[in-house]
Short mmCIF file of C-alpha atoms in Angstrom, two decimals:
data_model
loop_
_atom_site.label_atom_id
_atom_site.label_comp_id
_atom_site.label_asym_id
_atom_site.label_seq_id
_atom_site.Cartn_x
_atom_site.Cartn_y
_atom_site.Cartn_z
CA UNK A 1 -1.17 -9.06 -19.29
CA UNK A 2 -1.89 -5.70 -20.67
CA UNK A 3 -4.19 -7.05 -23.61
CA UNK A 4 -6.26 -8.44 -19.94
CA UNK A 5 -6.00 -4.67 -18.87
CA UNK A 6 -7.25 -2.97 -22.47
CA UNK A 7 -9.87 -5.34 -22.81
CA UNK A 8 -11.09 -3.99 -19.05
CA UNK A 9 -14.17 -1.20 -19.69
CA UNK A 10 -11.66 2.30 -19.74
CA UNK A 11 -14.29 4.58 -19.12
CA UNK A 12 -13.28 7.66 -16.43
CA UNK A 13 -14.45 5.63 -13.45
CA UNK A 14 -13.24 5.93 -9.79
CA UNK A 15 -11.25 3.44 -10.11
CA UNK A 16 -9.52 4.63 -13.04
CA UNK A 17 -9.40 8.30 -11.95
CA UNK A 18 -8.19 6.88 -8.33
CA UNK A 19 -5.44 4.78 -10.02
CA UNK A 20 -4.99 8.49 -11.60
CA UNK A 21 -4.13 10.68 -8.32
CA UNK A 22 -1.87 7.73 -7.22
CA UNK A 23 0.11 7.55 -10.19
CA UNK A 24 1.12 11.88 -9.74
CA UNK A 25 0.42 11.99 -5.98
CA UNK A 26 3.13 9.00 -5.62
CA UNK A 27 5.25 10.56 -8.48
CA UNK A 28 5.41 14.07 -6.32
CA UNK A 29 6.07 12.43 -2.90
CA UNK A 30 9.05 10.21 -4.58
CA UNK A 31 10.69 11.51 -7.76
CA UNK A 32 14.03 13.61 -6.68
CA UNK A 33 12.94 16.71 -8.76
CA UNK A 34 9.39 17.14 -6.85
CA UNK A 35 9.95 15.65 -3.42
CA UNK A 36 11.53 18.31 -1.73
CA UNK A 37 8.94 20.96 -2.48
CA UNK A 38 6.35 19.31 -0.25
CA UNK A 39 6.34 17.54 3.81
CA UNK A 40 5.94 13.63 2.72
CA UNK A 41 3.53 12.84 5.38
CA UNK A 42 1.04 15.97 4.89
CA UNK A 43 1.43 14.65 1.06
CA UNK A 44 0.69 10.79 2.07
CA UNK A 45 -2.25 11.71 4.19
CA UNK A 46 -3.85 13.68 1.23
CA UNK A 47 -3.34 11.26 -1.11
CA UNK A 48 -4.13 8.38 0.93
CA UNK A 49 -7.56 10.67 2.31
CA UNK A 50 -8.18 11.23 -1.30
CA UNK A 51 -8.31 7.76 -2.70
CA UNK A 52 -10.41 6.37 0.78
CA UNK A 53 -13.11 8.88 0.04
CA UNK A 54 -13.12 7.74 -3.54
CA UNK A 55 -13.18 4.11 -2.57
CA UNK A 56 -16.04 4.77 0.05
CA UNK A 57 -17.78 6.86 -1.84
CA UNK A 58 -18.08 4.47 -4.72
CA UNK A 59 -18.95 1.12 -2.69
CA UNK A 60 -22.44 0.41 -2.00
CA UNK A 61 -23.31 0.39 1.66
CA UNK A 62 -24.41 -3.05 1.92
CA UNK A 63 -20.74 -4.44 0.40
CA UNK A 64 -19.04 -1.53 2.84
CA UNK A 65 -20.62 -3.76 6.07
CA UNK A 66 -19.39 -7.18 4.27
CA UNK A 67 -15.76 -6.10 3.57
CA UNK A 68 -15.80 -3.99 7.19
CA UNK A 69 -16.70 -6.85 9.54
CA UNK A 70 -14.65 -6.15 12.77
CA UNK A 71 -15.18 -9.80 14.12
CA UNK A 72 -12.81 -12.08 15.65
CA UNK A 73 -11.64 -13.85 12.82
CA UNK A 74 -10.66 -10.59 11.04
CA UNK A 75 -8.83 -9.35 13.73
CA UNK A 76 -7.24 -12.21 14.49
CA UNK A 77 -5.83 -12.94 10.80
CA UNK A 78 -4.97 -9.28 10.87
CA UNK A 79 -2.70 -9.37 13.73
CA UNK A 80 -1.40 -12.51 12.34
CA UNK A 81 -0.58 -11.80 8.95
CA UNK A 82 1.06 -8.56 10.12
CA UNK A 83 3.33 -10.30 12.46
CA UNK A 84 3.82 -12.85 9.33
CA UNK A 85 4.86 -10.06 6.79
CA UNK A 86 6.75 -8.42 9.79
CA UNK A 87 9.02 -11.51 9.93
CA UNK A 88 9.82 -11.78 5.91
CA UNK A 89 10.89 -8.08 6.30
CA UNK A 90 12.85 -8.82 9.24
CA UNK A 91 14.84 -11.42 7.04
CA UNK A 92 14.63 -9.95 4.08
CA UNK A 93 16.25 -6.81 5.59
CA UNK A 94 19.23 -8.69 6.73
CA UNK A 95 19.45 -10.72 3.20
CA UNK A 96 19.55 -7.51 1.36
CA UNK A 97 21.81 -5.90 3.41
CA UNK A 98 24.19 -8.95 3.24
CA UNK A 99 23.88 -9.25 -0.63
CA UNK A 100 23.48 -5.71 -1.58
CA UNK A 101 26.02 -3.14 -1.01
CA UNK A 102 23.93 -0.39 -1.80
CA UNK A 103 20.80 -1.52 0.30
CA UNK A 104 22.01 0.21 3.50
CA UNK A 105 22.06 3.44 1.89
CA UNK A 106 18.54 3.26 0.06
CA UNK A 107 17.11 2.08 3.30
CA UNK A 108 17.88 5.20 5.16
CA UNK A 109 17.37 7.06 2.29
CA UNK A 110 13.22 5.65 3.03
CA UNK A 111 13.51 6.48 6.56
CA UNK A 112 14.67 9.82 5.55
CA UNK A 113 11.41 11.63 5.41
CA UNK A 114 10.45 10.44 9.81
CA UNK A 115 12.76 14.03 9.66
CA UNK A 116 10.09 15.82 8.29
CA UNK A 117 7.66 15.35 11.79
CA UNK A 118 7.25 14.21 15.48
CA UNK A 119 7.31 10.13 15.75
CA UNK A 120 4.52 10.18 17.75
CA UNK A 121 2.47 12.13 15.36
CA UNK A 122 4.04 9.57 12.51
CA UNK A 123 2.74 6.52 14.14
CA UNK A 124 -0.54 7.94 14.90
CA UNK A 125 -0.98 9.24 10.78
CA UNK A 126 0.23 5.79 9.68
CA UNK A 127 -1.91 3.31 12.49
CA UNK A 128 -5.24 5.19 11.88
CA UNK A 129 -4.96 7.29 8.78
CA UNK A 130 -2.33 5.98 6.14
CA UNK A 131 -2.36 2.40 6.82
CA UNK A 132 -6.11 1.82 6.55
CA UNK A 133 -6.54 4.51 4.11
CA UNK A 134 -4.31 2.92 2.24
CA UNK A 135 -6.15 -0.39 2.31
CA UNK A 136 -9.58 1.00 1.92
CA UNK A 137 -8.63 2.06 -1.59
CA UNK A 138 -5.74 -0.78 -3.49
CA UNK A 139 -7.36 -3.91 -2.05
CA UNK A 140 -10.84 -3.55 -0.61
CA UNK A 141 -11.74 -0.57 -3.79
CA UNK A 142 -9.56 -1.28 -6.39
CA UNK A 143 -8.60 -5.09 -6.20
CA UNK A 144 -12.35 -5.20 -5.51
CA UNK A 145 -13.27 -3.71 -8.48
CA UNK A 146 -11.24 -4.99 -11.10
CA UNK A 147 -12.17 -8.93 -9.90
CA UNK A 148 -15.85 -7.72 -10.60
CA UNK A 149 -15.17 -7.52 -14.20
CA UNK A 150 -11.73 -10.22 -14.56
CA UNK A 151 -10.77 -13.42 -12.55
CA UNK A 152 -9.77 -12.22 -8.74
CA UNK A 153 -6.01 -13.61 -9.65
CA UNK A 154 -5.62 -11.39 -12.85
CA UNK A 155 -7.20 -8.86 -10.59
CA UNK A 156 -4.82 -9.26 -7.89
CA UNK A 157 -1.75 -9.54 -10.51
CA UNK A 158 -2.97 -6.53 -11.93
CA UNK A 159 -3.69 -4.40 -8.81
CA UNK A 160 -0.36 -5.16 -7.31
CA UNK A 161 1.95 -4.30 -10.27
CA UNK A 162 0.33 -0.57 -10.62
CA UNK A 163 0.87 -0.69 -6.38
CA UNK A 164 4.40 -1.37 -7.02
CA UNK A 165 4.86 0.31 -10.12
CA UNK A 166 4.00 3.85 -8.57
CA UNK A 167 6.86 3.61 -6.21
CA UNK A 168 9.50 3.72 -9.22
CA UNK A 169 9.65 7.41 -9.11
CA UNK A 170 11.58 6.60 -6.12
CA UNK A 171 14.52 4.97 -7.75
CA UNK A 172 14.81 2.94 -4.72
CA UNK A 173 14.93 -0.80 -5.63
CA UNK A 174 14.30 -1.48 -1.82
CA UNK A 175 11.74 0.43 -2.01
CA UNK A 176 10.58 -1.18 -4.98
CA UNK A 177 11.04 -4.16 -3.83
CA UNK A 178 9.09 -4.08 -0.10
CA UNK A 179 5.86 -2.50 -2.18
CA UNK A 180 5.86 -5.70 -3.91
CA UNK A 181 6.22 -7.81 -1.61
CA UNK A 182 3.70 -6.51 0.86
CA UNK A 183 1.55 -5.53 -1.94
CA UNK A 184 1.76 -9.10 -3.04
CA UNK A 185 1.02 -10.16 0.83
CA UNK A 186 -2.13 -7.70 1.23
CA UNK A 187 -3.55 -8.33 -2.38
CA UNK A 188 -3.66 -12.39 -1.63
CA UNK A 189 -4.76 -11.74 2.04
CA UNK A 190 -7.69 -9.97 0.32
CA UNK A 191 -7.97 -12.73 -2.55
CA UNK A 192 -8.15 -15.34 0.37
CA UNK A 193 -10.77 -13.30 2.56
CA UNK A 194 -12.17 -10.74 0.85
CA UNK A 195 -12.02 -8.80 4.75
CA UNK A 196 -11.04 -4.71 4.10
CA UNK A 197 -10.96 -5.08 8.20
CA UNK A 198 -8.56 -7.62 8.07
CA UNK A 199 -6.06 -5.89 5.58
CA UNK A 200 -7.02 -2.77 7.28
CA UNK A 201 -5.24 -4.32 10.50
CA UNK A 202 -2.48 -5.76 9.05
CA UNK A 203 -1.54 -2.71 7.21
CA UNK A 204 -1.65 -0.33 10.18
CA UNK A 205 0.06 -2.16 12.24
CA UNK A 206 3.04 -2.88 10.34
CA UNK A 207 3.37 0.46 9.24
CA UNK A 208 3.47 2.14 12.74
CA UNK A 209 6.11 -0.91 13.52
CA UNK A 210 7.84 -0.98 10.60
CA UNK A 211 8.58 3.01 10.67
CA UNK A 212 8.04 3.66 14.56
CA UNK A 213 8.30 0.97 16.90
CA UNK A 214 10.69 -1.51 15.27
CA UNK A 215 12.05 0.20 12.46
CA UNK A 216 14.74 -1.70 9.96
CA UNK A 217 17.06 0.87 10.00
#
């Protein structure tokens, strides 16, 4: 695995320096001696703005109207595979609860931070800034990229472990363990269908459900 990741070409590209700001922007937002110095969702929009301008910025227009098509199909699939990955969490919420005794606790502890602003202005950052900014730059940038110069499945491994891995600063294994899981879920859905618009949709709509509408709390 990381000999696959060496052997990559390390020169200071986007990608690199956008794997870069994730790695501290996700380390001030989560680790317990930086996190209270800043508001978590001025932080997230930022950092999420940050790496979507990178990721535009860096994709050639005529691949930005192939990964952006807003047809049918795309939204369709979207909808779908959010209401898909909505489901595992729903279960998965109520298996971890039942099997961990400290899941309950690290749960709120993630909804913790909807203190820090308005719901409505919550939902609205995470359905049309977070979510797809989100998207724009781990699957349709990033994933992207590194499947240009590996196979798209060590691309996808590869892409999803550095999604997950940022999150440790949280010492939340629920935490941990949801990036994974819907960073495995995006990262195939983009394997599958190379659509941004379709992870775009899936993403933002879960979010603003997952930490609005029908939160697991």
């Amino acid at each position: 695995f990381f000999n696959i990741f060496i052997n990559i070409n390390m020169k200071k590209t986007p990608l690199y320096i956008g794997y870069g700001i994730a790695v501290i922007c996700w380390f001030l937002m989560f680790s317990p001696w930086t996190k209270q110095y800043s508001n978590f969702w001025i932080m997230m929009m930022i950092a999420s703005g940050t790496l979507s301008i990178i990721a535009l910025t860096n994709t050639p227009k005529e691949e930005l109207k192939e990964l952006y098509k807003f047809n049918f199909k795309n939204i369709a699939y979207g909808i779908l595979s959010f209401v898909a990955l909505y489901g595992v969490f729903y279960l998965g919420n109520i298996i971890t609860r039942s099997i961990f005794n400290f899941a309950p606790h690290q749960i709120e502890n993630v909804y913790a931070t909807k203190t820090q602003a308005d719901a409505i202005l919550i939902g609205l950052a995470l359905l049309f800034w977070i979510g797809p900014s989100e998207e724009i730059f781990w699957r349709a940038f990033a994933q992207n990229s590194l499947s240009k110069k590996i196979s798209p499945v060590s691309a996808y491994i590869i892409n999803t472990f550095i999604y997950t891995f940022i999150h440790i600063w949280s010492f939340n294994f629920i935490l941990i363990l949801a990036a994974a899981v819907a960073g495995l879920a995006w990262g195939w859905l983009f394997m599958k269908f190379r659509s941004g618009s379709m992870i775009v949709i899936s993403h933002a709509i879960w979010d603003l459900f997952a930490f609005v509408i029908l939160p697991f709390s």
